[in-house]
Amino acid sequence: STTIAAIQDPTAINAIRLAPGEKRLRVSLHNVVVTTPLLSSPIMGNHFFVQEAFPPADIAYSGIQIYAGYAEPEIQPGDVINLTGLYMEYYGLSEIQYGFHEQVAAGNPISALNLGTPDLATEDAREGYEGALIRLSNVRVNAVGLPSRGGSTPEEKDFSIVEASASGSLNPLLVSTEFYNPVVAVDDVFSTFSGVLTYAWSEYRLIPRGESD
């Protein structure tokens, strides 16, 4: 078996690398915790996220996205699972193509790391939290109708958030509406806003898991 950190952290001693010409690599993760329900999109298929460390531990490079296609694995947030699949790099996103899993336990507590948008101001900073569950506090909607998908059928459904008290100098964080699309307007304020961080269409985006986020 391997660890999520070995997949995500390029500086890890035991870091996993795809060989030249290699597109997928079979990997197994043990005792990772499911952090989302099964997230479904008509175009993107089914996904969920797993994580191997939670606050107060350092959660950098501890989460990863699982692509299940149109399979429907029976998972719930808080499940502890052993997972086997194919690690791949999908247009800059590290993900595992789902193969199979076994449940080890259920009801494990999961907690989000409290961050501010200044903690996510650079690409390198955001990469460290790719796949992880994070929470921002006292944020406002900065813009709506932002590009959510490119390609032959572009869409503009995403929005961005930033600290409610922020000046114009802070970089806003994009929020993906691929799996859950809340109705928001510019200057709406949220006391907290949580989700898992993904990378899609050349941008890091926060995926809310549902209304409670």
PDB file of N, CA and C in Angstrom, residues 117-179:
ATOM      1  N   THR A 117      -8.422  33.074   2.719  1.00  0.00           N
ATOM      2  CA  THR A 117      -7.979  33.134   1.328  1.00  0.00           C
ATOM      3  C   THR A 117      -6.513  33.558   1.204  1.00  0.00           C
ATOM      4  N   PRO A 118      -5.930  34.340   2.160  1.00  0.00           N
ATOM      5  CA  PRO A 118      -4.489  34.609   2.049  1.00  0.00           C
ATOM      6  C   PRO A 118      -3.637  33.340   2.150  1.00  0.00           C
ATOM      7  N   ASP A 119      -4.164  32.311   2.858  1.00  0.00           N
ATOM      8  CA  ASP A 119      -3.438  31.035   2.953  1.00  0.00           C
ATOM      9  C   ASP A 119      -3.434  30.297   1.619  1.00  0.00           C
ATOM     10  N   LEU A 120      -4.291  30.729   0.705  1.00  0.00           N
ATOM     11  CA  LEU A 120      -4.445  30.055  -0.591  1.00  0.00           C
ATOM     12  C   LEU A 120      -4.132  31.019  -1.734  1.00  0.00           C
ATOM     13  N   ALA A 121      -3.249  31.954  -1.454  1.00  0.00           N
ATOM     14  CA  ALA A 121      -3.010  33.037  -2.403  1.00  0.00           C
ATOM     15  C   ALA A 121      -2.178  32.627  -3.610  1.00  0.00           C
ATOM     16  N   THR A 122      -1.397  31.550  -3.476  1.00  0.00           N
ATOM     17  CA  THR A 122      -0.527  31.146  -4.577  1.00  0.00           C
ATOM     18  C   THR A 122      -0.887  29.750  -5.058  1.00  0.00           C
ATOM     19  N   GLU A 123      -0.456  29.428  -6.274  1.00  0.00           N
ATOM     20  CA  GLU A 123      -0.704  28.093  -6.823  1.00  0.00           C
ATOM     21  C   GLU A 123      -0.056  27.015  -5.955  1.00  0.00           C
ATOM     22  N   ASP A 124       1.154  27.276  -5.475  1.00  0.00           N
ATOM     23  CA  ASP A 124       1.845  26.295  -4.643  1.00  0.00           C
ATOM     24  C   ASP A 124       1.086  26.047  -3.350  1.00  0.00           C
ATOM     25  N   ALA A 125       0.561  27.102  -2.738  1.00  0.00           N
ATOM     26  CA  ALA A 125      -0.191  26.947  -1.498  1.00  0.00           C
ATOM     27  C   ALA A 125      -1.461  26.142  -1.737  1.00  0.00           C
ATOM     28  N   ARG A 126      -2.145  26.421  -2.824  1.00  0.00           N
ATOM     29  CA  ARG A 126      -3.386  25.699  -3.118  1.00  0.00           C
ATOM     30  C   ARG A 126      -3.114  24.236  -3.438  1.00  0.00           C
ATOM     31  N   GLU A 127      -2.013  23.981  -4.119  1.00  0.00           N
ATOM     32  CA  GLU A 127      -1.692  22.595  -4.476  1.00  0.00           C
ATOM     33  C   GLU A 127      -1.548  21.726  -3.234  1.00  0.00           C
ATOM     34  N   GLY A 128      -0.998  22.281  -2.160  1.00  0.00           N
ATOM     35  CA  GLY A 128      -0.819  21.503  -0.943  1.00  0.00           C
ATOM     36  C   GLY A 128      -2.119  21.039  -0.332  1.00  0.00           C
ATOM     37  N   TYR A 129      -3.212  21.768  -0.609  1.00  0.00           N
ATOM     38  CA  TYR A 129      -4.509  21.401  -0.041  1.00  0.00           C
ATOM     39  C   TYR A 129      -5.441  20.769  -1.070  1.00  0.00           C
ATOM     40  N   GLU A 130      -4.907  20.444  -2.237  1.00  0.00           N
ATOM     41  CA  GLU A 130      -5.718  19.762  -3.257  1.00  0.00           C
ATOM     42  C   GLU A 130      -6.269  18.463  -2.680  1.00  0.00           C
ATOM     43  N   GLY A 131      -7.570  18.303  -2.763  1.00  0.00           N
ATOM     44  CA  GLY A 131      -8.213  17.090  -2.266  1.00  0.00           C
ATOM     45  C   GLY A 131      -8.605  17.138  -0.804  1.00  0.00           C
ATOM     46  N   ALA A 132      -8.246  18.213  -0.090  1.00  0.00           N
ATOM     47  CA  ALA A 132      -8.486  18.286   1.351  1.00  0.00           C
ATOM     48  C   ALA A 132      -9.757  19.078   1.664  1.00  0.00           C
ATOM     49  N   LEU A 133     -10.309  18.793   2.834  1.00  0.00           N
ATOM     50  CA  LEU A 133     -11.501  19.478   3.329  1.00  0.00           C
ATOM     51  C   LEU A 133     -11.076  20.723   4.098  1.00  0.00           C
ATOM     52  N   ILE A 134     -11.539  21.901   3.655  1.00  0.00           N
ATOM     53  CA  ILE A 134     -11.142  23.155   4.282  1.00  0.00           C
ATOM     54  C   ILE A 134     -12.369  24.004   4.575  1.00  0.00           C
ATOM     55  N   ARG A 135     -12.194  24.966   5.480  1.00  0.00           N
ATOM     56  CA  ARG A 135     -13.289  25.870   5.845  1.00  0.00           C
ATOM     57  C   ARG A 135     -12.767  27.304   5.886  1.00  0.00           C
ATOM     58  N   LEU A 136     -13.509  28.225   5.297  1.00  0.00           N
ATOM     59  CA  LEU A 136     -13.212  29.648   5.380  1.00  0.00           C
ATOM     60  C   LEU A 136     -14.306  30.330   6.191  1.00  0.00           C
ATOM     61  N   SER A 137     -13.952  31.378   6.918  1.00  0.00           N
ATOM     62  CA  SER A 137     -14.908  32.059   7.782  1.00  0.00           C
ATOM     63  C   SER A 137     -15.127  33.492   7.327  1.00  0.00           C
ATOM     64  N   ASN A 138     -16.377  33.939   7.509  1.00  0.00           N
ATOM     65  CA  ASN A 138     -16.767  35.324   7.231  1.00  0.00           C
ATOM     66  C   ASN A 138     -16.319  35.754   5.829  1.00  0.00           C
ATOM     67  N   VAL A 139     -16.885  35.112   4.841  1.00  0.00           N
ATOM     68  CA  VAL A 139     -16.537  35.410   3.455  1.00  0.00           C
ATOM     69  C   VAL A 139     -17.741  35.998   2.721  1.00  0.00           C
ATOM     70  N   ARG A 140     -17.444  36.730   1.670  1.00  0.00           N
ATOM     71  CA  ARG A 140     -18.504  37.288   0.831  1.00  0.00           C
ATOM     72  C   ARG A 140     -18.289  36.858  -0.612  1.00  0.00           C
ATOM     73  N   VAL A 141     -19.378  36.824  -1.354  1.00  0.00           N
ATOM     74  CA  VAL A 141     -19.303  36.497  -2.774  1.00  0.00           C
ATOM     75  C   VAL A 141     -18.722  37.695  -3.500  1.00  0.00           C
ATOM     76  N   ASN A 142     -17.660  37.432  -4.227  1.00  0.00           N
ATOM     77  CA  ASN A 142     -16.908  38.485  -4.914  1.00  0.00           C
ATOM     78  C   ASN A 142     -17.383  38.692  -6.351  1.00  0.00           C
ATOM     79  N   ALA A 143     -17.748  37.581  -7.002  1.00  0.00           N
ATOM     80  CA  ALA A 143     -18.206  37.650  -8.400  1.00  0.00           C
ATOM     81  C   ALA A 143     -19.018  36.396  -8.709  1.00  0.00           C
ATOM     82  N   VAL A 144     -19.936  36.511  -9.653  1.00  0.00           N
ATOM     83  CA  VAL A 144     -20.747  35.371 -10.087  1.00  0.00           C
ATOM     84  C   VAL A 144     -20.639  35.233 -11.597  1.00  0.00           C
ATOM     85  N   GLY A 145     -21.154  34.108 -12.128  1.00  0.00           N
ATOM     86  CA  GLY A 145     -21.129  33.902 -13.576  1.00  0.00           C
ATOM     87  C   GLY A 145     -19.744  33.717 -14.134  1.00  0.00           C
ATOM     88  N   LEU A 146     -18.866  33.087 -13.343  1.00  0.00           N
ATOM     89  CA  LEU A 146     -17.489  32.883 -13.775  1.00  0.00           C
ATOM     90  C   LEU A 146     -17.369  31.579 -14.560  1.00  0.00           C
ATOM     91  N   PRO A 147     -16.376  31.481 -15.461  1.00  0.00           N
ATOM     92  CA  PRO A 147     -16.231  30.261 -16.269  1.00  0.00           C
ATOM     93  C   PRO A 147     -16.113  29.018 -15.401  1.00  0.00           C
ATOM     94  N   SER A 148     -16.987  28.047 -15.638  1.00  0.00           N
ATOM     95  CA  SER A 148     -16.980  26.798 -14.883  1.00  0.00           C
ATOM     96  C   SER A 148     -16.528  25.617 -15.727  1.00  0.00           C
ATOM     97  N   ARG A 149     -16.607  25.762 -17.028  1.00  0.00           N
ATOM     98  CA  ARG A 149     -16.186  24.679 -17.925  1.00  0.00           C
ATOM     99  C   ARG A 149     -15.789  25.287 -19.256  1.00  0.00           C
ATOM    100  N   GLY A 150     -14.702  24.787 -19.822  1.00  0.00           N
ATOM    101  CA  GLY A 150     -14.284  25.243 -21.141  1.00  0.00           C
ATOM    102  C   GLY A 150     -14.666  24.220 -22.192  1.00  0.00           C
ATOM    103  N   GLY A 151     -13.819  24.071 -23.188  1.00  0.00           N
ATOM    104  CA  GLY A 151     -14.057  23.077 -24.214  1.00  0.00           C
ATOM    105  C   GLY A 151     -15.131  23.500 -25.198  1.00  0.00           C
ATOM    106  N   SER A 152     -15.770  22.504 -25.802  1.00  0.00           N
ATOM    107  CA  SER A 152     -16.748  22.768 -26.861  1.00  0.00           C
ATOM    108  C   SER A 152     -18.090  23.235 -26.311  1.00  0.00           C
ATOM    109  N   THR A 153     -18.343  22.984 -25.012  1.00  0.00           N
ATOM    110  CA  THR A 153     -19.611  23.413 -24.402  1.00  0.00           C
ATOM    111  C   THR A 153     -19.309  24.237 -23.152  1.00  0.00           C
ATOM    112  N   PRO A 154     -18.741  25.431 -23.317  1.00  0.00           N
ATOM    113  CA  PRO A 154     -18.350  26.234 -22.151  1.00  0.00           C
ATOM    114  C   PRO A 154     -19.563  26.661 -21.321  1.00  0.00           C
ATOM    115  N   GLU A 155     -19.331  26.782 -20.027  1.00  0.00           N
ATOM    116  CA  GLU A 155     -20.373  27.260 -19.125  1.00  0.00           C
ATOM    117  C   GLU A 155     -19.777  28.304 -18.188  1.00  0.00           C
ATOM    118  N   GLU A 156     -20.625  29.165 -17.658  1.00  0.00           N
ATOM    119  CA  GLU A 156     -20.194  30.210 -16.729  1.00  0.00           C
ATOM    120  C   GLU A 156     -21.141  30.205 -15.531  1.00  0.00           C
ATOM    121  N   LYS A 157     -20.918  29.250 -14.626  1.00  0.00           N
ATOM    122  CA  LYS A 157     -21.801  29.072 -13.478  1.00  0.00           C
ATOM    123  C   LYS A 157     -21.087  29.204 -12.135  1.00  0.00           C
ATOM    124  N   ASP A 158     -19.766  29.281 -12.140  1.00  0.00           N
ATOM    125  CA  ASP A 158     -19.036  29.334 -10.876  1.00  0.00           C
ATOM    126  C   ASP A 158     -19.043  30.744 -10.291  1.00  0.00           C
ATOM    127  N   PHE A 159     -18.616  30.847  -9.048  1.00  0.00           N
ATOM    128  CA  PHE A 159     -18.514  32.155  -8.404  1.00  0.00           C
ATOM    129  C   PHE A 159     -17.257  32.170  -7.543  1.00  0.00           C
ATOM    130  N   SER A 160     -16.929  33.323  -6.998  1.00  0.00           N
ATOM    131  CA  SER A 160     -15.725  33.432  -6.178  1.00  0.00           C
ATOM    132  C   SER A 160     -16.063  34.052  -4.834  1.00  0.00           C
ATOM    133  N   ILE A 161     -15.249  33.705  -3.827  1.00  0.00           N
ATOM    134  CA  ILE A 161     -15.443  34.233  -2.482  1.00  0.00           C
ATOM    135  C   ILE A 161     -14.127  34.816  -1.977  1.00  0.00           C
ATOM    136  N   VAL A 162     -14.255  35.730  -1.029  1.00  0.00           N
ATOM    137  CA  VAL A 162     -13.092  36.362  -0.413  1.00  0.00           C
ATOM    138  C   VAL A 162     -13.533  36.798   0.979  1.00  0.00           C
ATOM    139  N   GLU A 163     -12.610  37.073   1.875  1.00  0.00           N
ATOM    140  CA  GLU A 163     -12.970  37.552   3.207  1.00  0.00           C
ATOM    141  C   GLU A 163     -13.859  38.788   3.099  1.00  0.00           C
ATOM    142  N   ALA A 164     -14.881  38.830   3.937  1.00  0.00           N
ATOM    143  CA  ALA A 164     -15.852  39.928   3.861  1.00  0.00           C
ATOM    144  C   ALA A 164     -15.192  41.279   4.103  1.00  0.00           C
ATOM    145  N   SER A 165     -14.133  41.291   4.899  1.00  0.00           N
ATOM    146  CA  SER A 165     -13.460  42.544   5.228  1.00  0.00           C
ATOM    147  C   SER A 165     -12.278  42.836   4.306  1.00  0.00           C
ATOM    148  N   ALA A 166     -12.104  42.017   3.287  1.00  0.00           N
ATOM    149  CA  ALA A 166     -10.895  42.110   2.459  1.00  0.00           C
ATOM    150  C   ALA A 166     -10.914  43.357   1.582  1.00  0.00           C
ATOM    151  N   SER A 167      -9.708  43.841   1.347  1.00  0.00           N
ATOM    152  CA  SER A 167      -9.536  44.888   0.348  1.00  0.00           C
ATOM    153  C   SER A 167      -9.420  44.221  -1.018  1.00  0.00           C
ATOM    154  N   GLY A 168      -9.217  45.002  -2.038  1.00  0.00           N
ATOM    155  CA  GLY A 168      -9.115  44.445  -3.378  1.00  0.00           C
ATOM    156  C   GLY A 168      -7.825  43.703  -3.636  1.00  0.00           C
ATOM    157  N   SER A 169      -6.915  43.676  -2.659  1.00  0.00           N
ATOM    158  CA  SER A 169      -5.607  43.073  -2.893  1.00  0.00           C
ATOM    159  C   SER A 169      -5.583  41.566  -2.688  1.00  0.00           C
ATOM    160  N   LEU A 170      -6.622  41.000  -2.075  1.00  0.00           N
ATOM    161  CA  LEU A 170      -6.631  39.564  -1.808  1.00  0.00           C
ATOM    162  C   LEU A 170      -7.158  38.795  -3.013  1.00  0.00           C
ATOM    163  N   ASN A 171      -6.543  37.627  -3.263  1.00  0.00           N
ATOM    164  CA  ASN A 171      -6.998  36.792  -4.367  1.00  0.00           C
ATOM    165  C   ASN A 171      -8.244  36.015  -3.955  1.00  0.00           C
ATOM    166  N   PRO A 172      -9.346  36.149  -4.680  1.00  0.00           N
ATOM    167  CA  PRO A 172     -10.539  35.370  -4.346  1.00  0.00           C
ATOM    168  C   PRO A 172     -10.347  33.898  -4.678  1.00  0.00           C
ATOM    169  N   LEU A 173     -11.175  33.063  -4.069  1.00  0.00           N
ATOM    170  CA  LEU A 173     -11.143  31.619  -4.315  1.00  0.00           C
ATOM    171  C   LEU A 173     -12.369  31.235  -5.129  1.00  0.00           C
ATOM    172  N   LEU A 174     -12.156  30.523  -6.225  1.00  0.00           N
ATOM    173  CA  LEU A 174     -13.264  30.061  -7.050  1.00  0.00           C
ATOM    174  C   LEU A 174     -14.041  28.956  -6.343  1.00  0.00           C
ATOM    175  N   VAL A 175     -15.351  28.960  -6.522  1.00  0.00           N
ATOM    176  CA  VAL A 175     -16.221  27.910  -5.992  1.00  0.00           C
ATOM    177  C   VAL A 175     -16.857  27.195  -7.171  1.00  0.00           C
ATOM    178  N   SER A 176     -16.673  25.871  -7.222  1.00  0.00           N
ATOM    179  CA  SER A 176     -17.232  25.063  -8.300  1.00  0.00           C
ATOM    180  C   SER A 176     -18.707  24.769  -8.038  1.00  0.00           C
ATOM    181  N   THR A 177     -19.510  24.866  -9.090  1.00  0.00           N
ATOM    182  CA  THR A 177     -20.929  24.518  -8.997  1.00  0.00           C
ATOM    183  C   THR A 177     -21.233  23.217  -9.733  1.00  0.00           C
ATOM    184  N   GLU A 178     -20.202  22.428 -10.014  1.00  0.00           N
ATOM    185  CA  GLU A 178     -20.366  21.209 -10.809  1.00  0.00           C
ATOM    186  C   GLU A 178     -21.275  20.191 -10.129  1.00  0.00           C
ATOM    187  N   PHE A 179     -21.168  20.079  -8.808  1.00  0.00           N
ATOM    188  CA  PHE A 179     -21.910  19.044  -8.081  1.00  0.00           C
ATOM    189  C   PHE A 179     -23.021  19.612  -7.206  1.00  0.00           C
TER     190      PHE A 179
END
